[in-house]
Amino acid sequence: MTKPFLKIEHVDKSFSRGAMTNEVLKDVSLEVAEGEFISIIGHSGCGKSTLLNIVAGLTKATKGVVFLQDKVVDEPGPDRAVVFQNHSLLPWLTCYENVALAVDKVFGKTKSKAERHDWTMHKLKLVHMEHAKDRRPSEISGGMKQRIGIARALAMQPKVLLLDEPFGALDALTRTHLQDQVMQIQTELNNTVLMITHDVDEAVLLSDRIVMMTNGPSARIGEVLEVPLERPRNRLELVSDRAYIAARAAVLKFLYERHRFVEAA
Amino acid sequence: MTQTAAASNVTPLKPAQPAEAPASARVVALPTPKKPFFGPRMKTRAMDAAATFIPPLLTVGALLLFWEVLCSSPTSSLPSPSRVVTDTWELIANPFYDNGGNDKGLGWQLYASLKRVALGYALAAVVGIGLGALVGASTWAMRGLDPVFQVLRTIPPLAWLPLSLAAFRDGEPSAIFVIFITAIWPVIINTAVGIRNIPQDYKNVAEVLRLNPIEYFSKIMLPAAAPYIFTGLRIGIGLSWLAIVAAEMLIGGVGIGFFIWDAWNSSRISDIILALVYVGAVGFVLDRIVALIAVAVTRGTANA
């Protein structure tokens, strides 16, 4: 068996406030192979964002370790680029400058100025945003902002791409469009991706494996589902695909039968 | 000879042009459409300008008229606007005369005041942004310094003047110090608030990119807090201009504040009124200048 690329080992996370301790994650372990697309799905508040932040290094685990290529992850870094749910573009920079900030920081020493410019433009082209390069984030739509966010993350040439509910704040049409684009980029670049979502269709469509989390507090990985679908995948053809329907049903069953979100009812 | 055969099968659409077609055609000049003196675009622009300028002009006109009526009686204690203009025409016409000593035109008086404000305010801006950044970024600096600032900032500017005169033993640096100490508090407090309010998202971006402290300061902190900083700078410039007039009344010498005090001592009420108009106008211009710099620097994220 090949060595896992990304390894999450027995991670616990609890937030304490005075005497109150709130355990969010309990004994989470996951192994991810290189080039794999993993979705983490679960109800709101189950700690999936916390898990992603631990992998990103933005939050420290209370117990347990994350290894990336056998190296311990203990701080944030561009090898684990994050696409934030609310895009987090810097509003005083243009789209080009937002991506260039990352490129200049990551490749400031290894690439020449012209190479960095080409690299930035290439990433903008990859998400079809080169036409808006001189616009500011406030002047473009939510979907476009998220595409710039994806371009910025890809521009860091990360070992793992972390997507924190990247399409959560978008309308349904824009979301499908962006999902298709992410799939296309994924076939081109074959990144290792960890994506958080609460959209069942999105999880099944995009991922190789779906990690289903139980409800918090003390959320665990409840089940891991392989998605045995050939790539490239086509949204329309999959609608009637039996494997797709079965996978979708399994996730729905997990979320709404076995781990219903009680507080929401 | 298939070509000729083919050609004979084709019916020409148009009879061939006769070789000697009469090639004479007169060029008739169409009458150029009469351009209205004001194009439609010009018209809307003129309307916009009118909408902006007519209401304040009307207000000012009404106020002047009211004042004129109120002070027109020969026994009134204050001069009417027309009296002010006739009394001070010398000063209005020659803003830059210099008869030595304090007897200088209003242009020079304002220049002297502006110079003091520029120095004190520049110092306040630099030190204020620095201290504000410290207080905003460090919890311990905030705990230690904020209470001190909150007490010091309530001290009226002029109350500092005797103390600074005692310390500097000279009017000029004392006036500058009063400007400094007046303008610095809003700059510190607004900068600190701006920096404390930097969204976690931007900090996350900085962390993922591993920006070092200097890069973080220049690429995230300053631009993110810039709208707040400029709010502080705008309040600061307004306060400095308020304080300089009062401070100059006490320290004497050349300056618009002492000019007003001097005019009062020699009962030149019209001169005082003219000086007040100038002070107001300069204060307004200073505020607009800082606001415009803010818009230019923050690329439109600050309000004009």
Short mmCIF file of N, CA and C in Angstrom, two decimals, chain A residues 58 75-78 82 84 86 88-93 97 101-102 105 136 152 156, chain B residues 201-205 207-212 215 219-221 223-225 298-299 301:
data_model
loop_
_atom_site.label_atom_id
_atom_site.label_comp_id
_atom_site.label_asym_id
_atom_site.label_seq_id
_atom_site.Cartn_x
_atom_site.Cartn_y
_atom_site.Cartn_z
N LEU A 58 -4.68 26.90 10.66
CA LEU A 58 -5.20 28.14 11.26
C LEU A 58 -5.69 27.90 12.68
N GLU A 75 1.46 25.00 11.36
CA GLU A 75 1.18 26.42 11.09
C GLU A 75 0.63 26.54 9.67
N PRO A 76 -0.03 27.66 9.40
CA PRO A 76 -0.58 27.82 8.05
C PRO A 76 0.54 28.00 7.04
N GLY A 77 0.25 27.71 5.79
CA GLY A 77 1.26 27.90 4.77
C GLY A 77 0.66 27.73 3.40
N PRO A 78 1.34 28.25 2.39
CA PRO A 78 0.79 28.21 1.04
C PRO A 78 0.74 26.81 0.43
N VAL A 82 -6.20 27.79 1.03
CA VAL A 82 -7.60 27.71 1.43
C VAL A 82 -8.43 28.60 0.52
N PHE A 84 -11.78 30.35 0.95
CA PHE A 84 -12.69 30.63 2.05
C PHE A 84 -14.11 30.77 1.53
N ASN A 86 -16.38 32.93 2.26
CA ASN A 86 -16.74 34.29 1.86
C ASN A 86 -15.64 34.92 1.01
N SER A 88 -12.95 36.14 0.88
CA SER A 88 -11.83 36.82 1.55
C SER A 88 -10.86 37.49 0.58
N LEU A 89 -11.39 38.12 -0.43
CA LEU A 89 -10.51 38.91 -1.29
C LEU A 89 -10.26 40.25 -0.60
N LEU A 90 -9.11 40.84 -0.87
CA LEU A 90 -8.80 42.13 -0.26
C LEU A 90 -9.43 43.22 -1.12
N PRO A 91 -10.36 43.99 -0.55
CA PRO A 91 -11.18 44.88 -1.38
C PRO A 91 -10.41 46.05 -1.98
N TRP A 92 -9.23 46.36 -1.43
CA TRP A 92 -8.50 47.51 -1.96
C TRP A 92 -7.59 47.09 -3.12
N LEU A 93 -7.55 45.82 -3.44
CA LEU A 93 -6.74 45.35 -4.56
C LEU A 93 -7.64 44.93 -5.71
N GLU A 97 -4.35 41.92 -8.72
CA GLU A 97 -3.45 42.16 -7.59
C GLU A 97 -3.69 41.16 -6.46
N LEU A 101 -0.63 39.00 -5.31
CA LEU A 101 -0.11 39.06 -3.94
C LEU A 101 0.36 37.67 -3.51
N ALA A 102 -0.48 36.67 -3.80
CA ALA A 102 -0.10 35.29 -3.45
C ALA A 102 1.08 34.83 -4.29
N LYS A 105 4.34 36.39 -3.22
CA LYS A 105 4.82 35.89 -1.93
C LYS A 105 5.39 34.48 -2.07
N ARG A 136 -12.23 45.67 -9.20
CA ARG A 136 -12.13 45.41 -7.76
C ARG A 136 -13.21 44.43 -7.35
N ARG A 152 -6.60 32.40 -6.76
CA ARG A 152 -5.56 32.77 -5.80
C ARG A 152 -5.01 31.51 -5.11
N MET A 156 -0.97 29.45 -5.66
CA MET A 156 0.07 29.10 -4.69
C MET A 156 0.65 27.72 -4.99
N ASP B 201 -10.90 37.21 8.24
CA ASP B 201 -10.63 36.69 6.90
C ASP B 201 -9.29 37.19 6.36
N TYR B 202 -9.06 38.50 6.52
CA TYR B 202 -7.83 39.07 5.99
C TYR B 202 -6.62 38.52 6.75
N LYS B 203 -6.82 38.32 8.06
CA LYS B 203 -5.72 37.77 8.85
C LYS B 203 -5.43 36.33 8.41
N ASN B 204 -6.50 35.59 8.11
CA ASN B 204 -6.31 34.22 7.63
C ASN B 204 -5.54 34.21 6.32
N VAL B 205 -5.92 35.11 5.41
CA VAL B 205 -5.21 35.19 4.14
C VAL B 205 -3.73 35.46 4.40
N GLU B 207 -2.05 34.77 7.00
CA GLU B 207 -1.39 33.62 7.62
C GLU B 207 -1.10 32.53 6.60
N VAL B 208 -2.09 32.27 5.72
CA VAL B 208 -1.87 31.23 4.71
C VAL B 208 -0.72 31.63 3.80
N LEU B 209 -0.62 32.92 3.50
CA LEU B 209 0.46 33.39 2.63
C LEU B 209 1.77 33.54 3.39
N ARG B 210 1.72 33.41 4.70
CA ARG B 210 2.90 33.59 5.56
C ARG B 210 3.54 34.95 5.35
N LEU B 211 2.73 36.00 5.39
CA LEU B 211 3.29 37.35 5.30
C LEU B 211 4.08 37.63 6.57
N ASN B 212 5.24 38.25 6.43
CA ASN B 212 6.00 38.61 7.63
C ASN B 212 5.42 39.89 8.21
N GLU B 215 5.36 42.96 5.94
CA GLU B 215 4.41 42.82 4.84
C GLU B 215 2.97 42.92 5.35
N LYS B 219 0.72 45.60 3.77
CA LYS B 219 -0.21 45.08 2.75
C LYS B 219 -1.60 44.78 3.28
N ILE B 220 -1.71 44.53 4.57
CA ILE B 220 -3.03 44.21 5.13
C ILE B 220 -3.48 45.28 6.12
N MET B 221 -2.64 45.54 7.12
CA MET B 221 -3.08 46.38 8.23
C MET B 221 -3.40 47.81 7.77
N PRO B 223 -3.88 49.21 4.67
CA PRO B 223 -5.01 49.39 3.76
C PRO B 223 -6.35 49.04 4.40
N ALA B 224 -6.36 48.00 5.25
CA ALA B 224 -7.63 47.61 5.85
C ALA B 224 -8.12 48.66 6.83
N ALA B 225 -7.18 49.31 7.52
CA ALA B 225 -7.59 50.30 8.52
C ALA B 225 -7.66 51.70 7.94
N THR B 298 -7.34 55.35 -0.39
CA THR B 298 -8.07 54.11 -0.11
C THR B 298 -8.78 53.59 -1.35
N ARG B 299 -8.57 54.23 -2.46
CA ARG B 299 -9.20 53.83 -3.72
C ARG B 299 -10.71 53.74 -3.59
N THR B 301 -12.64 53.39 -0.92
CA THR B 301 -13.33 52.70 0.17
C THR B 301 -13.67 53.65 1.32
#
